[in-house]
Coordinates of C-alpha atoms in Angstrom, one line a residue:
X1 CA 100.7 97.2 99.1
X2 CA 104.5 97.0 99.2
X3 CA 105.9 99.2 101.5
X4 CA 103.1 99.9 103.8
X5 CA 103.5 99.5 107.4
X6 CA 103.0 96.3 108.7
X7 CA 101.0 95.4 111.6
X8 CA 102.4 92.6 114.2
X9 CA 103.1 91.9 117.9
X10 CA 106.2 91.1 119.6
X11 CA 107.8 90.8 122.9
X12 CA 110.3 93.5 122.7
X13 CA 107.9 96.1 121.4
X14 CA 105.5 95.0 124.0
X15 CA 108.2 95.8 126.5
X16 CA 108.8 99.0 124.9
X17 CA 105.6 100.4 124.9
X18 CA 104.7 99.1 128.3
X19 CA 107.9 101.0 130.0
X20 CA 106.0 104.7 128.4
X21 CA 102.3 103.6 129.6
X22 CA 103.3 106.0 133.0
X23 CA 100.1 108.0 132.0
X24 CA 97.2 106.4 130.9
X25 CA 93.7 106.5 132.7
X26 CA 91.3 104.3 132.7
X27 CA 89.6 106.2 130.5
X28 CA 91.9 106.7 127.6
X29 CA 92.8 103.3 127.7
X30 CA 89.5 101.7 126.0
X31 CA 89.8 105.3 123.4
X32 CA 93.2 104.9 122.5
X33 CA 93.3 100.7 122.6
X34 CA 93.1 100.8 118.7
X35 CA 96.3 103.2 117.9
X36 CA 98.3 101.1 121.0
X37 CA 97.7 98.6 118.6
X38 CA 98.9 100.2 115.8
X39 CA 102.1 101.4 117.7
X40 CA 102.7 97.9 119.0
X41 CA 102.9 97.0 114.8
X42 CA 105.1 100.0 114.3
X43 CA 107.4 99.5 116.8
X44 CA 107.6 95.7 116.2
X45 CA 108.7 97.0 112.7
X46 CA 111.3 99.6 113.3
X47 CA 113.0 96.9 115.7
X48 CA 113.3 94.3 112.6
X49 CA 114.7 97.0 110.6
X50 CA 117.0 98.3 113.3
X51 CA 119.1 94.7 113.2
X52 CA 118.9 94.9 109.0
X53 CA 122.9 95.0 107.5
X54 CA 123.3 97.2 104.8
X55 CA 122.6 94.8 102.1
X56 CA 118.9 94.2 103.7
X57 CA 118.8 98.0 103.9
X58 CA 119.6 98.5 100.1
X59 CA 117.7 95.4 99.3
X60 CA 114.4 97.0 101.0
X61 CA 115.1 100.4 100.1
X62 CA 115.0 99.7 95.9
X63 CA 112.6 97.3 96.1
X64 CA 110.2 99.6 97.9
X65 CA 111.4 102.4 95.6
X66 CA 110.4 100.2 92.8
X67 CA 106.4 99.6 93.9
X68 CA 107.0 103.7 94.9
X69 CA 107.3 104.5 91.4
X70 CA 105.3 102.5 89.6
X71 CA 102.2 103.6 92.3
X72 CA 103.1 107.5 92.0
X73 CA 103.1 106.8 88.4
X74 CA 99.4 105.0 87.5
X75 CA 97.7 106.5 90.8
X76 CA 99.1 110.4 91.6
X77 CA 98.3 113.0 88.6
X78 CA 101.1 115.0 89.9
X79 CA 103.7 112.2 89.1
X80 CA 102.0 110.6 86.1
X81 CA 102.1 114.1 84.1
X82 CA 105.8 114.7 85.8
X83 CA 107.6 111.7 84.7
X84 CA 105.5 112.1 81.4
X85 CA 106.6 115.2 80.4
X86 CA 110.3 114.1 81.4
X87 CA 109.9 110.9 79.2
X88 CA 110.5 108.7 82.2
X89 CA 108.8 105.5 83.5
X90 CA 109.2 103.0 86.4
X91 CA 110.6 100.8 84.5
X92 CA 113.8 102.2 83.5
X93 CA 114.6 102.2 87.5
X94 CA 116.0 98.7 87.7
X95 CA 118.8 98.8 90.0
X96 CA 120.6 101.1 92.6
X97 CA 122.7 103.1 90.4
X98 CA 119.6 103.9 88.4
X99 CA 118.6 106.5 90.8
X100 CA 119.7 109.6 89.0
X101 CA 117.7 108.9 86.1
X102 CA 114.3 109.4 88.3
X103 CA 113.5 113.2 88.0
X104 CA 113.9 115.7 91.3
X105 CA 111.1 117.1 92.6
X106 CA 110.9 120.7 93.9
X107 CA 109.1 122.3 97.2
X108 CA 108.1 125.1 94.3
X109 CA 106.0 122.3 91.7
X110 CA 104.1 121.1 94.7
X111 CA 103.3 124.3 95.3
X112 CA 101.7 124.7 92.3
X113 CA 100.0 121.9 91.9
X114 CA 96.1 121.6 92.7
X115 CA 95.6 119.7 96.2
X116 CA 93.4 116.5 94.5
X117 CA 96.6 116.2 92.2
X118 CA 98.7 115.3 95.5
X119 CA 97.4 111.5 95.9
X120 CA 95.6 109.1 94.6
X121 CA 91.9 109.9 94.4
X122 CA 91.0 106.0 95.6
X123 CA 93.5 105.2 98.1
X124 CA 91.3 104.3 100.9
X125 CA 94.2 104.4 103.5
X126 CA 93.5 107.2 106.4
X127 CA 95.7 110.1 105.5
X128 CA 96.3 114.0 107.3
X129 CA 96.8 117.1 105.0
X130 CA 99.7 119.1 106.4
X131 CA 101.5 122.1 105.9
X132 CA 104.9 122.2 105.9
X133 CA 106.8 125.8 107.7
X134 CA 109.0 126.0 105.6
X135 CA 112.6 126.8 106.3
X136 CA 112.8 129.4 103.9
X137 CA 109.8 131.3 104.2
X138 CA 108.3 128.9 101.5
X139 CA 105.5 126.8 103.0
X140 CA 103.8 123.4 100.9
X141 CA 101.2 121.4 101.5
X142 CA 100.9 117.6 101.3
X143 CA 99.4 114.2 102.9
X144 CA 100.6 111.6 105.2
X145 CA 99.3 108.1 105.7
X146 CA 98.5 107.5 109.5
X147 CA 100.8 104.4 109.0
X148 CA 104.1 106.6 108.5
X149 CA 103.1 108.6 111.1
X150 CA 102.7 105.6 113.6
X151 CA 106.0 104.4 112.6
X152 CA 107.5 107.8 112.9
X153 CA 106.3 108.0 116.1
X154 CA 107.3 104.4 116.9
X155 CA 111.2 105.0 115.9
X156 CA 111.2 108.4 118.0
X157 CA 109.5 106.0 120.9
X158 CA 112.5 103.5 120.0
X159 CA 115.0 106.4 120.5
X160 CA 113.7 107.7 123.7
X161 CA 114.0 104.2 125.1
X162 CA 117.6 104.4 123.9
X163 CA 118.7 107.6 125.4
X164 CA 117.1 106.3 129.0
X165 CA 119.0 103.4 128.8
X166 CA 115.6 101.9 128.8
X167 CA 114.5 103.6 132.0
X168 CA 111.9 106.2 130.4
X169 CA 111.6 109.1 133.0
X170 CA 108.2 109.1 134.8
X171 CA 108.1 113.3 134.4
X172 CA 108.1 114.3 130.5
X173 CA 107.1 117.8 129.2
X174 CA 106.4 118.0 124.8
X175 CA 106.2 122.1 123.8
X176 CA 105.4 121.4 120.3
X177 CA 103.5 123.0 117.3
X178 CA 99.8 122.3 118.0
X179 CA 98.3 124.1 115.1
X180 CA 96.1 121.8 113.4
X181 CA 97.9 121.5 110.1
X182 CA 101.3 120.4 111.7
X183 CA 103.1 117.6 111.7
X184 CA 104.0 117.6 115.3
X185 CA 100.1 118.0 116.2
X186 CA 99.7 114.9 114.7
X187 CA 102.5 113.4 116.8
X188 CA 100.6 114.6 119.3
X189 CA 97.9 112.3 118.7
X190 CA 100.4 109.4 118.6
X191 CA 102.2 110.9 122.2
X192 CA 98.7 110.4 123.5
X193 CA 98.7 106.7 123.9
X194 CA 101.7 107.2 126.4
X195 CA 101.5 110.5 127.3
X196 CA 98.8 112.9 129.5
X197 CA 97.2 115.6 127.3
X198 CA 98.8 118.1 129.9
X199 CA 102.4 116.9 129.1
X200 CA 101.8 118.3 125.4
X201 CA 101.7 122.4 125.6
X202 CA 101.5 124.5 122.7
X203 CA 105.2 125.8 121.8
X204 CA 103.3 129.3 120.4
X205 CA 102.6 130.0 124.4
X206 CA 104.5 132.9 125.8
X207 CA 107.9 131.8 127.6
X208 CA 107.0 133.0 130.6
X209 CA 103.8 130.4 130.4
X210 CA 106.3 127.1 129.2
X211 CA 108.4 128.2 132.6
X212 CA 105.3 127.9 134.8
X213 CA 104.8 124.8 133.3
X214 CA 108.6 123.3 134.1
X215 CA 108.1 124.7 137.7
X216 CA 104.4 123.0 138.6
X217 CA 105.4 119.5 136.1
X218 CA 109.2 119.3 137.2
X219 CA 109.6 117.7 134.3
X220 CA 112.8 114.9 134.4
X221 CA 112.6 115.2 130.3
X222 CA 112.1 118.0 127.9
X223 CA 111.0 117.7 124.1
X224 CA 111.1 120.8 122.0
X225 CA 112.4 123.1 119.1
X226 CA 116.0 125.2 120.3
X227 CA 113.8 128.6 119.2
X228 CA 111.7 127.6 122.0
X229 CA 114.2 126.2 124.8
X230 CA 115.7 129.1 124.2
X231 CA 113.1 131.8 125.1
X232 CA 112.7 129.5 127.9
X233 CA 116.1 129.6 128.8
X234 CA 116.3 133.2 128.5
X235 CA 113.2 134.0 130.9
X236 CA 114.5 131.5 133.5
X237 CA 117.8 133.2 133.4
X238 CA 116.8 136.8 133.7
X239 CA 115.2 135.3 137.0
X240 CA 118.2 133.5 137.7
X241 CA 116.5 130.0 138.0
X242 CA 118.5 127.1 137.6
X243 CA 116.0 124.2 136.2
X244 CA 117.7 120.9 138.7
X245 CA 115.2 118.5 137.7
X246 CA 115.4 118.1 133.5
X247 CA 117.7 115.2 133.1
X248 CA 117.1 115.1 129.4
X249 CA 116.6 117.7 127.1
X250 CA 115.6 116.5 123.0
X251 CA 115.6 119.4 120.9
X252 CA 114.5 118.8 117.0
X253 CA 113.6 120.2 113.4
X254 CA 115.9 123.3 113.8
X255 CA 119.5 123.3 114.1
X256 CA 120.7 125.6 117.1
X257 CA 124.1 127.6 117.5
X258 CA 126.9 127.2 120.3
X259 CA 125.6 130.5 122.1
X260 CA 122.3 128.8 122.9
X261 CA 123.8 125.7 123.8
X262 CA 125.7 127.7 126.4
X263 CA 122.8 128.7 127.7
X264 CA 120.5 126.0 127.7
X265 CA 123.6 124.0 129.8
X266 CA 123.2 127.3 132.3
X267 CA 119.7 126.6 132.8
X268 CA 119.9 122.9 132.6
X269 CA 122.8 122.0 134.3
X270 CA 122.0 118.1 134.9
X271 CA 120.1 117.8 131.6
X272 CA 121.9 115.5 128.9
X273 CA 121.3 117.4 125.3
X274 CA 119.7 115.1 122.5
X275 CA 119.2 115.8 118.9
X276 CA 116.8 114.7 116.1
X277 CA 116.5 115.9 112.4
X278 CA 113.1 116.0 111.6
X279 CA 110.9 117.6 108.9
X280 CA 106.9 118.0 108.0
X281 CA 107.7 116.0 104.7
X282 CA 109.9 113.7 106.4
X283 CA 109.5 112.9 110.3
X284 CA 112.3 111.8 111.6
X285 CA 115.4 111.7 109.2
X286 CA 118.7 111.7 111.5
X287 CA 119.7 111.2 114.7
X288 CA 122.8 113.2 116.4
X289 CA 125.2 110.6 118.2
X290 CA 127.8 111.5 121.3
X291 CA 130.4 112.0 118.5
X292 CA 128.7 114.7 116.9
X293 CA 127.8 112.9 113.8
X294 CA 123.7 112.9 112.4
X295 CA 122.8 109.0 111.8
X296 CA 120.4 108.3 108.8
X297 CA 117.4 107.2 109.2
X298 CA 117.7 104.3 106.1
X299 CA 115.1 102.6 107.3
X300 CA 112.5 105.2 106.3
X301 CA 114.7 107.2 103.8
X302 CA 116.5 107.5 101.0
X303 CA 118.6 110.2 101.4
X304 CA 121.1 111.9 98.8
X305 CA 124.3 114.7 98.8
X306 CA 124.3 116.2 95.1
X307 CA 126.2 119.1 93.9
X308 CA 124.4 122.7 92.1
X309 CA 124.3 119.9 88.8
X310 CA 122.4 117.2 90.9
X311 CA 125.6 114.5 90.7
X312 CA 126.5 112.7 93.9
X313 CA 129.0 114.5 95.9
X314 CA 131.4 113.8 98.9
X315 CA 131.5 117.3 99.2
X316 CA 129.0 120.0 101.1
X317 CA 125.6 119.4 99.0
X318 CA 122.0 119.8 98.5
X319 CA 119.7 116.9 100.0
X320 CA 117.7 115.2 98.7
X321 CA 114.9 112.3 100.1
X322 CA 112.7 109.7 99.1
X323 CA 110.6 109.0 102.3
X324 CA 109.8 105.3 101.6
X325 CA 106.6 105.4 104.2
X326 CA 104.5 107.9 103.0
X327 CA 102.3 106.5 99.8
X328 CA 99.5 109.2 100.6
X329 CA 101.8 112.0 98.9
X330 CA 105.1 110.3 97.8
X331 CA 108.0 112.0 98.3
X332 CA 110.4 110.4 95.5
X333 CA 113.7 112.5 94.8
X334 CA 112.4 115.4 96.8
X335 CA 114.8 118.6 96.8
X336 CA 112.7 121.4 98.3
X337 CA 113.8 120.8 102.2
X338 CA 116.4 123.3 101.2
X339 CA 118.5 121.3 103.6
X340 CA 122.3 121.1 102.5
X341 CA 124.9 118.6 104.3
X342 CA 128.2 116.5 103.7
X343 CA 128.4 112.6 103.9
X344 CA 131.4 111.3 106.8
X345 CA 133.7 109.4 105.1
X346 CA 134.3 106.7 107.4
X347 CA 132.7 104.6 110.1
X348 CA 131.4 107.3 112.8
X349 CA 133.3 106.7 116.6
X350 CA 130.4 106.0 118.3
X351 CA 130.6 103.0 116.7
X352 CA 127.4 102.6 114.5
X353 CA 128.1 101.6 111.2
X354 CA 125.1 103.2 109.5
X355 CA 125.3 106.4 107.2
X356 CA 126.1 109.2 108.6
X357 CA 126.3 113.1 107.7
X358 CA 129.6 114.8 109.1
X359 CA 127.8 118.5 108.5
X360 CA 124.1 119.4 108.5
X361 CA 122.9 122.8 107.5
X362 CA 119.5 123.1 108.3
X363 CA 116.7 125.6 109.7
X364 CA 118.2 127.6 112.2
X365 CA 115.2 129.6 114.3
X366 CA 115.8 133.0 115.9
X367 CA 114.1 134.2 118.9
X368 CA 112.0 137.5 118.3
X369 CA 110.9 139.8 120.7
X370 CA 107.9 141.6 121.1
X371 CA 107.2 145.3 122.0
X372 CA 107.7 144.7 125.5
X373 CA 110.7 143.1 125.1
X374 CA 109.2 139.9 126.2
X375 CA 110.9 136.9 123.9
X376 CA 108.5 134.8 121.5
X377 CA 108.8 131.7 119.4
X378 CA 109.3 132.9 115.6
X379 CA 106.3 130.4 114.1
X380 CA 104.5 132.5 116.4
X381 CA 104.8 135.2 113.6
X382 CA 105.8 132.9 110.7
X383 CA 103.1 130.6 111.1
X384 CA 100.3 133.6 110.6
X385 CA 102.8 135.3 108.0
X386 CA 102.3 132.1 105.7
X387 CA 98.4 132.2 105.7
X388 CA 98.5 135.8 103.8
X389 CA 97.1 135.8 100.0
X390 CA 99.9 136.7 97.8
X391 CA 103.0 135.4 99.2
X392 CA 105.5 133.4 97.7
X393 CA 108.6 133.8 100.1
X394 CA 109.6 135.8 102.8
X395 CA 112.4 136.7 105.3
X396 CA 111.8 138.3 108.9
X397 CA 114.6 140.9 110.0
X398 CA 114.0 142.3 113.6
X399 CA 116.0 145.0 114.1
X400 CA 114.9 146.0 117.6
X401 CA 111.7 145.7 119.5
X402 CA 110.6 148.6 117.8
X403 CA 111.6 147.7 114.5
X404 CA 110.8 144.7 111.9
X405 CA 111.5 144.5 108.3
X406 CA 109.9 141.9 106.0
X407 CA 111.6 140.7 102.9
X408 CA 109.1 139.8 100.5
X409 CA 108.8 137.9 97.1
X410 CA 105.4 138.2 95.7
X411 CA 102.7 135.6 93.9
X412 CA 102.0 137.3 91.1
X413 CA 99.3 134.7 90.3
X414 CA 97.6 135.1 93.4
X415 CA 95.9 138.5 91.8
X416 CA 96.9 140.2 95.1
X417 CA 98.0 143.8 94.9
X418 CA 100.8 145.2 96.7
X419 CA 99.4 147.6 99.0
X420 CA 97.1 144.9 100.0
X421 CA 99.9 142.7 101.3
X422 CA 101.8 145.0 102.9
X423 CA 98.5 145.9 105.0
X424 CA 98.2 142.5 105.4
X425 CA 101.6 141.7 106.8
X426 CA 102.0 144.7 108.7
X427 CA 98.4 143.9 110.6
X428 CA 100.1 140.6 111.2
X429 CA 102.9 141.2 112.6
X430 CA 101.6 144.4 114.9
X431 CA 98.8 141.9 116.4
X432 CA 102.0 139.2 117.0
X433 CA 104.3 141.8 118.3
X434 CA 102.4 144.2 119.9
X435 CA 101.3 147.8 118.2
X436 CA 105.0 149.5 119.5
X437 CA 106.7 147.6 116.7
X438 CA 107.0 149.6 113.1
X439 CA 106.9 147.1 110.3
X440 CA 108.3 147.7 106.9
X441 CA 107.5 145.6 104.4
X442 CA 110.3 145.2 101.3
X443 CA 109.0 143.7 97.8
X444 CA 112.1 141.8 96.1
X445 CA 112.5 139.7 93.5
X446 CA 115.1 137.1 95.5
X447 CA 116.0 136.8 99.3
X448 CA 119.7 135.6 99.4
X449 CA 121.5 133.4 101.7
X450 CA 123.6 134.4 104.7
X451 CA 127.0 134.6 104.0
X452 CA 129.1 131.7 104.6
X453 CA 125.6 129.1 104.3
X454 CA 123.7 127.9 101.7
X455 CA 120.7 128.4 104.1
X456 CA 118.4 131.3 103.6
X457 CA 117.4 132.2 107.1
X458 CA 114.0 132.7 107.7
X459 CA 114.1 135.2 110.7
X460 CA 117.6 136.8 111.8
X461 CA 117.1 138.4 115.1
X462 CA 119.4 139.9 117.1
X463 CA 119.5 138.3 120.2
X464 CA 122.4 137.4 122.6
X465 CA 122.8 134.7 124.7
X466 CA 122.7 137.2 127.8
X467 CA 119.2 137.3 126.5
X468 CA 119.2 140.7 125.6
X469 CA 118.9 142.5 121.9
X470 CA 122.7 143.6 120.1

């Protein structure tokens, strides 16, 4: 099928993959023989693309579009009735500038949708159903071929080479989501074939836990969320431990602020500070350079700046992405990352003459705290918050470490009633916080963005960077 991932050998990825296998027993090397396989393809792949010029870019990017469309349209019931109902067909997308005429999709119609109406009911191509957080309290479901995921995981693989000037360090540390429905727990499946299953630590663990771990590993490299780093950050500095050993510190899928940048430099003094844009619908979409500008990741992506009318902007906008890998759920036009950002308008001075976005709103993660003051990773909370009955949206306020409000937006369809999900989500967040918190749960009909952003935030906590509350 057009687009799918294709599965080859070469030198260079050879070389690649062979400068991560620091790791591997003898016994996960006849187990995982089959996905090294696979990762050799991928990264094989995301090399060919990486030397593409823009017109090959282009060239590959509508002519995958095109076999997109046409597939999403005869094989996915949540297309075919889309585009039906708008009066649109495949065939009316015949060249680049016919882009706008292919219909948005929002995070909120996926939503509604039944789950069989997500793919095509005989695809036989091996697929994962995950759940997206949701940066606005609105979570989604969808699937994801196991060949985008390989290549997502080949092109961060790529990127890790790059940022070790191709000398991967031997010591490597992953706190990432490892609930079974997430995205990065499926990465963790692909960090597997280079990495040891004690490298990968859930994120969810208490801080105090994540800085045992740094002490025994002495990790040279660090891959996290900022949310995370920085409860890590925060424990270390309370007990004024300065962390020698990280030389390279990745932090991905939430955008953090200059106060906890402050601090993980504090913590981290020798640790160089690498950034990845990365979603559950998405993997891997940009890549910060050294002059502060996020790269595009065209070779995967179609991305797009509108304005509140859906026309191209140069201006602050809305994104939107067409992730040209995944056929198991195509994402085609996709608006619901709730993401909002701002094309440069020249060539970046790093020097790379790709795409690049000059500003990038995107999830920003607080730190909460629980009862004991103790500082805990927010999908700690949100995560169980999003498998209530009877949500549609919510916001997280922590006022103190006694005191939480939740900002609620009902489903009306689920048939839930209101008491019942404010018993619900005060249970949840006592068991998560500890039984000295208060909760108060507030039903509204909207949660509004914080002033100055277009973001909604989906916890706003009031912590310091002297890691204390305001």
């Amino acid at each position: 099928m057009a687009g799918r991932t294709r599965l080859v050998r070469s030198d260079a990825a050879q070389k690649a993959l062979a400068g991560m296998r620091r790791f591997l027993t003898r016994e996960t090397v006849g187990r995982l023989a089959d996905r090294e396989r696979h990762l050799l393809g991928a990264l094989e792949l995301a090399l060919q693309r990486r030397s593409w010029h823009a017109g090959e870019l282009r060239e590959f990017q509508t002519c995958t579009l095109q076999a997109l469309l046409t597939y999403a349209y005869e094989r996915v019931p949540f297309y075919r009735a889309k585009y039906q109902a708008a009066g649109f067909t495949p065939a009316q997308f015949q060249r680049w500038d016919d882009l706008l005429l292919i219909p948005r999709v929002t995070k909120a119609e996926l939503r509604a949708a039944p789950l069989a109406d997500l793919k095509s009911s005989d695809d036989p191509a091996p697929c994962r159903l995950l759940a997206s957080s949701g940066s606005t309290g609105i979570s989604g479901r969808l699937f994801l071929d196991e060949s985008a995921l390989t290549f997502y995981a080949a092109q961060n693989l790529l990127l890790y080479y790059d940022w070790c000037q191709g000398r991967p360090y031997s010591e490597v540390l992953y706190f990432i989501d490892l609930s079974p429905d997430a995205i990065d727990y499926a990465f963790a499946d692909q960090l597997r074939t280079t990495v040891a299953v004690e490298r990968l630590v859930d994120a969810a663990l208490p801080a105090a836990v994540h800085c045992e771990q740094i002490r025994r590993l002495k990790p040279e490299f660090i891959s996290s969320y900022p949310s995370t780093m920085r409860n890590i950050a925060l424990t270390f500095a309370q007990e004024n431990h300065i962390a020698t050993a990280v030389r390279l510190l990745h932090l991905t899928s939430e955008m953090f602020d200059a106060a906890t940048a402050a601090l993980l430099r504090r913590v981290f003094p020798q640790a160089k500070i690498v950034e990845t844009y990365t979603s559950t619908e998405f993997g891997l979409l940009a890549a910060r350079c050294a002059a502060g500008r996020w790269h595009w990741n065209e070779a995967a992506a179609v991305g797009e700046v509108v304005d509140e009318a859906g026309c191209p902007t140069a201006q602050t906008g809305e994104l939107v992405v067409t992730n040209l890998m995944n056929w198991a759920t195509p994402l085609i036009r996709y608006q619901g990352l709730g993401d909002y950002g701002c094309w440069g308008a020249a060539d970046c001075g790093c020097g790379a003459s790709r795409r690049s976005l000059e500003r990038l709103e995107g999830r920003v993660a607080e730190t909460l705290f629980r009862d004991d003051g103790t500082p805990l990773t927010p999908y700690a909370l949100t995560n169980r918050l999003e498998e209530t009955p009877g949500l549609r949206q919510f916001q997280v306020i922590q006022h103190d470490t006694a005191r939480l409000e939740l900002q609620v937006v009902r489903d009306p369809a689920a048939g839930i009633s209101a008491s019942a999900l404010r018993a619900a989500l005060e249970a949840a967040c006592m068991q998560v916080l500890g039984r000295g918190i208060v909760c108060s749960v507030c039903l509204v009909d909207t949660i509004a963005a914080r002033q100055g952003s277009h973001k909604t935030p989906l916890v706003v906590s009031p912590w310091n960077k002297r890691g204390g509350l305001a």
